[in-house]
XYZ file of C-alpha atoms in Angstrom:
355
model
C 0.000 0.000 0.000
C 2.848 2.373 0.842
C 4.576 1.983 -2.525
C 1.355 2.087 -4.554
C 0.205 5.225 -2.711
C 3.602 6.856 -3.266
C 3.268 6.191 -6.974
C -0.269 7.615 -6.826
C 1.015 10.861 -5.308
C 3.579 11.278 -8.088
C 0.982 10.668 -10.802
C -1.665 12.974 -9.323
C 0.849 15.760 -8.686
C 1.921 15.544 -12.320
C -1.661 15.636 -13.580
C -2.562 18.491 -11.217
C 0.440 20.502 -12.357
C -0.617 20.047 -15.961
C -4.167 21.285 -15.486
C -3.527 23.786 -12.674
C -2.396 27.400 -12.706
C -1.209 30.198 -10.427
C -1.575 33.939 -10.872
C -0.846 37.163 -9.016
C -2.649 40.479 -8.942
C -2.282 43.748 -7.030
C -5.689 45.219 -6.134
C -6.300 48.645 -4.595
C -9.103 49.320 -2.105
C -12.344 49.900 -3.986
C -11.182 48.036 -7.080
C -12.387 44.651 -8.369
C -10.422 41.666 -9.614
C -12.055 39.463 -12.260
C -10.853 35.932 -12.897
C -9.770 36.265 -16.523
C -6.357 36.290 -18.161
C -6.384 40.032 -18.832
C -6.777 40.837 -15.125
C -3.625 39.081 -13.891
C -0.334 40.903 -13.389
C 1.486 37.581 -13.824
C 0.147 34.150 -14.746
C 1.754 30.682 -14.768
C -0.423 28.048 -16.487
C 0.089 24.287 -16.586
C 0.856 22.407 -19.789
C -2.769 21.404 -20.395
C -4.368 24.690 -19.263
C -7.081 26.278 -21.419
C -8.813 29.647 -21.033
C -12.087 27.826 -20.463
C -10.667 26.434 -17.207
C -11.095 29.877 -15.582
C -14.334 30.025 -13.607
C -15.824 33.551 -13.951
C -15.903 35.338 -10.597
C -15.178 38.761 -9.103
C -13.457 39.809 -5.894
C -13.819 43.422 -4.728
C -11.494 44.757 -2.025
C -13.824 46.860 0.102
C -11.374 47.694 2.891
C -7.969 46.662 4.146
C -7.077 46.880 7.830
C -3.625 46.488 9.316
C -2.842 46.402 13.035
C 0.578 47.336 14.351
C 2.265 46.982 17.724
C 1.938 50.235 19.702
C 2.800 49.244 23.294
C 6.086 47.305 23.237
C 8.893 49.750 22.471
C 11.274 47.188 20.960
C 8.558 45.920 18.603
C 6.938 49.274 17.779
C 5.376 49.163 14.325
C 5.594 45.400 13.959
C 2.560 44.035 12.087
C 0.141 42.140 14.324
C -2.680 41.309 11.932
C -3.797 41.912 8.338
C -7.382 41.642 7.173
C -9.188 42.498 3.942
C -12.956 42.896 3.783
C -13.987 41.614 0.357
C -17.119 41.024 -1.676
C -17.039 37.811 -3.699
C -19.376 36.822 -6.503
C -19.360 33.819 -8.811
C -21.163 34.287 -12.120
C -24.827 33.459 -11.742
C -24.742 33.528 -7.935
C -25.484 36.138 -5.292
C -22.614 38.294 -4.058
C -21.588 37.886 -0.431
C -19.194 39.610 1.932
C -16.341 37.791 3.631
C -12.908 38.386 5.126
C -9.522 37.475 3.709
C -6.636 36.915 6.128
C -3.048 35.718 6.007
C -2.875 31.887 5.917
C -6.672 31.766 5.607
C -7.364 31.607 1.849
C -10.662 32.368 0.174
C -12.176 29.341 -1.587
C -13.977 30.493 -4.724
C -14.529 29.064 -8.190
C -12.288 26.049 -7.601
C -9.355 28.275 -6.610
C -7.703 29.354 -3.382
C -7.036 33.085 -3.127
C -4.244 33.965 -0.685
C -3.449 37.341 0.859
C 0.314 37.715 0.378
C 1.336 41.344 0.802
C 0.087 44.883 1.126
C 1.195 48.473 0.761
C 0.067 51.958 -0.144
C -1.363 53.341 -3.371
C -1.215 57.102 -3.916
C -4.269 58.736 -5.512
C -2.951 61.344 -7.945
C -4.529 63.694 -10.484
C -2.264 65.151 -13.192
C -3.380 68.048 -15.389
C -1.396 68.847 -18.519
C -0.316 72.208 -19.884
C -3.758 72.738 -21.446
C -5.552 72.233 -18.133
C -7.034 68.861 -19.097
C -6.950 65.845 -16.766
C -4.313 63.635 -18.361
C -4.076 61.111 -15.526
C -6.217 60.202 -12.517
C -5.677 56.932 -10.719
C -4.459 55.208 -7.554
C -0.920 53.989 -8.221
C 0.542 51.179 -6.057
C 3.938 52.037 -4.570
C 6.238 49.161 -3.599
C 7.386 49.041 0.070
C 11.140 49.479 0.536
C 11.478 48.871 4.287
C 9.566 47.712 7.363
C 8.131 51.214 7.883
C 6.611 51.051 4.371
C 8.651 53.794 2.783
C 7.428 53.113 -0.737
C 8.715 53.685 -4.259
C 6.526 54.083 -7.328
C 6.388 55.382 -10.886
C 3.685 57.498 -12.524
C 3.575 57.673 -16.329
C 1.403 60.243 -18.113
C 1.575 59.500 -21.859
C -1.502 61.608 -22.719
C -0.169 64.899 -21.329
C 0.209 67.871 -23.708
C 2.364 69.456 -24.984
C 4.764 66.707 -23.809
C 4.586 63.419 -21.966
C 5.383 63.338 -18.259
C 7.060 60.733 -16.091
C 7.454 60.758 -12.320
C 9.457 58.778 -9.786
C 7.941 59.080 -6.341
C 8.559 58.148 -2.735
C 5.702 57.865 -0.268
C 6.343 58.214 3.465
C 3.424 57.058 5.695
C 4.895 58.774 8.759
C 7.354 61.264 7.338
C 10.172 62.668 9.423
C 13.248 64.660 8.430
C 16.779 63.342 8.803
C 19.750 65.501 9.680
C 20.590 65.835 5.965
C 17.128 67.175 5.182
C 16.025 63.957 3.467
C 12.753 62.335 4.474
C 12.160 58.901 5.918
C 9.259 57.034 7.550
C 9.524 55.994 11.200
C 6.188 54.141 11.437
C 4.210 52.041 8.910
C 0.824 53.698 9.502
C -0.297 57.001 7.965
C 0.434 59.435 10.806
C 2.129 62.113 8.688
C 1.855 61.038 5.023
C 3.982 62.828 2.435
C 4.656 62.237 -1.242
C 7.808 63.388 -3.061
C 8.002 63.335 -6.861
C 10.870 63.701 -9.312
C 9.216 64.887 -12.531
C 10.582 64.429 -16.056
C 9.273 65.443 -19.484
C 9.824 63.915 -22.913
C 9.062 60.748 -24.843
C 8.381 57.864 -22.430
C 8.958 55.293 -25.168
C 5.611 53.576 -24.616
C 4.893 53.419 -28.358
C 8.095 51.590 -29.278
C 6.516 48.146 -29.005
C 8.957 47.122 -26.267
C 7.406 45.852 -23.002
C 8.217 48.156 -20.074
C 7.682 47.678 -16.361
C 5.122 49.889 -14.676
C 7.502 50.106 -11.702
C 10.434 51.482 -13.709
C 10.986 54.734 -15.609
C 13.659 54.861 -18.322
C 15.293 58.294 -17.990
C 17.113 58.168 -21.332
C 16.029 61.169 -23.374
C 13.917 62.667 -20.595
C 14.394 66.208 -19.301
C 14.322 66.715 -15.504
C 11.975 69.544 -14.608
C 11.545 68.954 -10.859
C 14.069 66.614 -9.274
C 17.222 66.348 -7.204
C 20.262 67.625 -9.177
C 22.497 64.797 -10.398
C 26.143 65.130 -11.334
C 26.806 64.975 -15.071
C 23.159 65.425 -16.083
C 20.947 68.349 -17.000
C 19.961 70.503 -14.061
C 16.251 70.457 -13.179
C 14.179 73.621 -13.214
C 12.896 73.051 -9.682
C 13.430 70.866 -6.631
C 11.375 67.673 -6.224
C 7.689 68.141 -5.421
C 6.706 67.529 -1.801
C 2.976 67.041 -1.263
C 0.603 66.226 1.556
C -2.892 64.795 0.929
C -5.072 67.488 -0.641
C -2.179 69.642 -1.879
C -1.482 70.629 -5.499
C 1.864 71.585 -7.054
C 2.272 73.503 -10.316
C 4.875 72.248 -12.793
C 7.335 74.716 -14.353
C 7.186 75.889 -17.982
C 3.403 75.615 -17.979
C 3.500 71.805 -18.171
C 0.517 71.401 -15.843
C 0.005 70.448 -12.201
C 0.000 67.459 -9.859
C -2.586 66.983 -7.115
C -2.135 64.465 -4.295
C -5.725 63.444 -3.514
C -4.984 60.921 -0.779
C -3.754 57.426 -0.100
C -5.332 53.974 -0.187
C -4.130 50.491 0.725
C -3.502 47.763 -1.804
C -3.248 44.000 -1.371
C -1.297 41.409 -3.302
C -3.399 38.362 -4.167
C -2.107 34.938 -5.166
C -4.643 32.744 -6.986
C -3.922 29.013 -6.965
C -5.816 26.235 -8.742
C -4.831 22.567 -8.326
C -7.459 19.967 -9.356
C -5.463 17.115 -7.783
C -5.473 18.319 -4.175
C -8.118 15.872 -2.927
C -6.454 12.896 -4.612
C -3.030 13.855 -3.275
C -4.527 14.041 0.223
C -6.063 10.564 -0.109
C -2.794 9.019 -1.327
C -0.836 10.862 1.384
C -3.093 9.340 4.051
C -2.582 5.891 2.519
C 1.189 6.449 2.578
C 1.100 7.220 6.293
C -1.134 4.231 7.024
C 1.110 1.927 5.012
C 4.209 3.258 6.761
C 2.662 2.868 10.215
C 1.569 -0.658 9.366
C 5.091 -1.551 8.242
C 6.580 -0.080 11.430
C 4.233 -1.488 14.061
C 2.940 -4.745 12.567
C 5.633 -7.495 12.683
C 6.436 -9.004 9.281
C 6.882 -12.802 9.608
C 6.864 -15.906 7.522
C 5.577 -19.121 9.097
C 5.875 -22.676 7.703
C 3.999 -25.832 8.616
C 5.579 -29.093 7.429
C 3.965 -32.549 7.642
C 6.491 -35.417 7.878
C 5.462 -39.084 7.771
C 7.517 -41.061 10.286
C 7.514 -44.525 11.868
C 5.452 -43.238 14.737
C 2.917 -41.522 12.479
C 2.448 -38.059 11.039
C 4.628 -35.371 12.531
C 3.882 -31.643 12.156
C 6.777 -29.212 12.285
C 6.310 -25.457 12.720
C 8.872 -22.778 11.896
C 8.963 -18.980 11.710
C 11.211 -16.299 10.228
C 11.034 -12.599 11.057
C 12.333 -9.670 9.056
C 14.782 -8.134 11.482
C 14.779 -8.788 15.204
C 11.489 -10.010 16.644
C 11.631 -11.139 20.293
C 8.033 -12.379 20.129
C 8.570 -14.688 17.141
C 8.945 -17.903 19.207
C 5.795 -17.205 21.186
C 3.907 -16.429 17.966
C 4.965 -19.763 16.421
C 3.982 -21.635 19.600
C 0.569 -19.955 19.663
C 0.025 -20.829 16.019
C 0.958 -24.480 16.673
C -1.423 -24.739 19.632
C -4.338 -23.244 17.717
C -3.647 -25.380 14.676
C -3.335 -28.653 16.626
C -6.411 -27.865 18.691
C -8.471 -27.610 15.513
C -7.107 -31.007 14.452
C -7.978 -32.540 17.792
C -4.341 -33.598 18.347
C -2.406 -33.224 21.590
C 0.398 -30.660 21.663
C 3.825 -32.272 21.867
C 6.321 -30.932 24.316
C 9.128 -31.464 21.845
C 10.157 -27.907 21.009
C 13.286 -26.950 19.195
C 14.677 -23.540 18.361
C 17.033 -23.137 15.456
C 18.761 -19.795 14.847
C 21.103 -18.664 12.128
């Protein structure tokens, strides 16, 4: 049973890997994730995966709550608990509210949705030089340290008269260092600030080359509000520093940037493995087979009938795999039970042969 079940695990894992898939998606508070290929930030399908394997469902992140340590000085700011209030809905069924926690996945549409990470998304409105809204969205910024100092990129390809690109740092609890630079000393939003290095020029988004949304290629871009860098063109102004609700005007009539506020985002990991139940069954059989092999003695017993001058003689013998101190008693018990069924008396002639 042990060896057959082990083979079963290998087969089912292989089949499950072929038909399963995993995917990741970053979702900001108030936004909805739909289970289709276009909604994933990254997707890893199995060999036999087909688009039709995706069960249509939606998950809306209503609110994300993080609790941090506030009493123990040595652990100040350490995360205690994460929780996302979500609304789930499978196509054709009624929507319902539930909670998503770390190590407590959401079971929906044959998948398990795990809460992996979280961070801040800055809500920004960018107006171009003509006063039109060229960009308005909540942009996830990636955490850089335990106090959630976060780095992000904002690209505004529709701005006129020229495209705009920004590299920003968000500080949930901003404080100034001795050098004048900012840092965050606590992961919650006690004193949120956003700094932006702004560049103008062609962002290269129409070149047909895939580009990361978390990276800004500065080749060919003109700094208009940034920290001066040796060997490069000097910016027109210093980096923008904004608090929620503030607006900064860009030089040369290139528009303005408004920091509307901040939201939380969560990182979701979607996992589908159709072989989980079968793997569990075979794993249980493996354990049972192993326990049986460990605790049930494995013996071979022979019964030999020899015709002698004094009649029929029965000889009993046993062989154990490894040491078995109860082997002799087991052979004696077998002989007694066997002879009693034959109605024959038990002989006292008992011999033990070892090798």
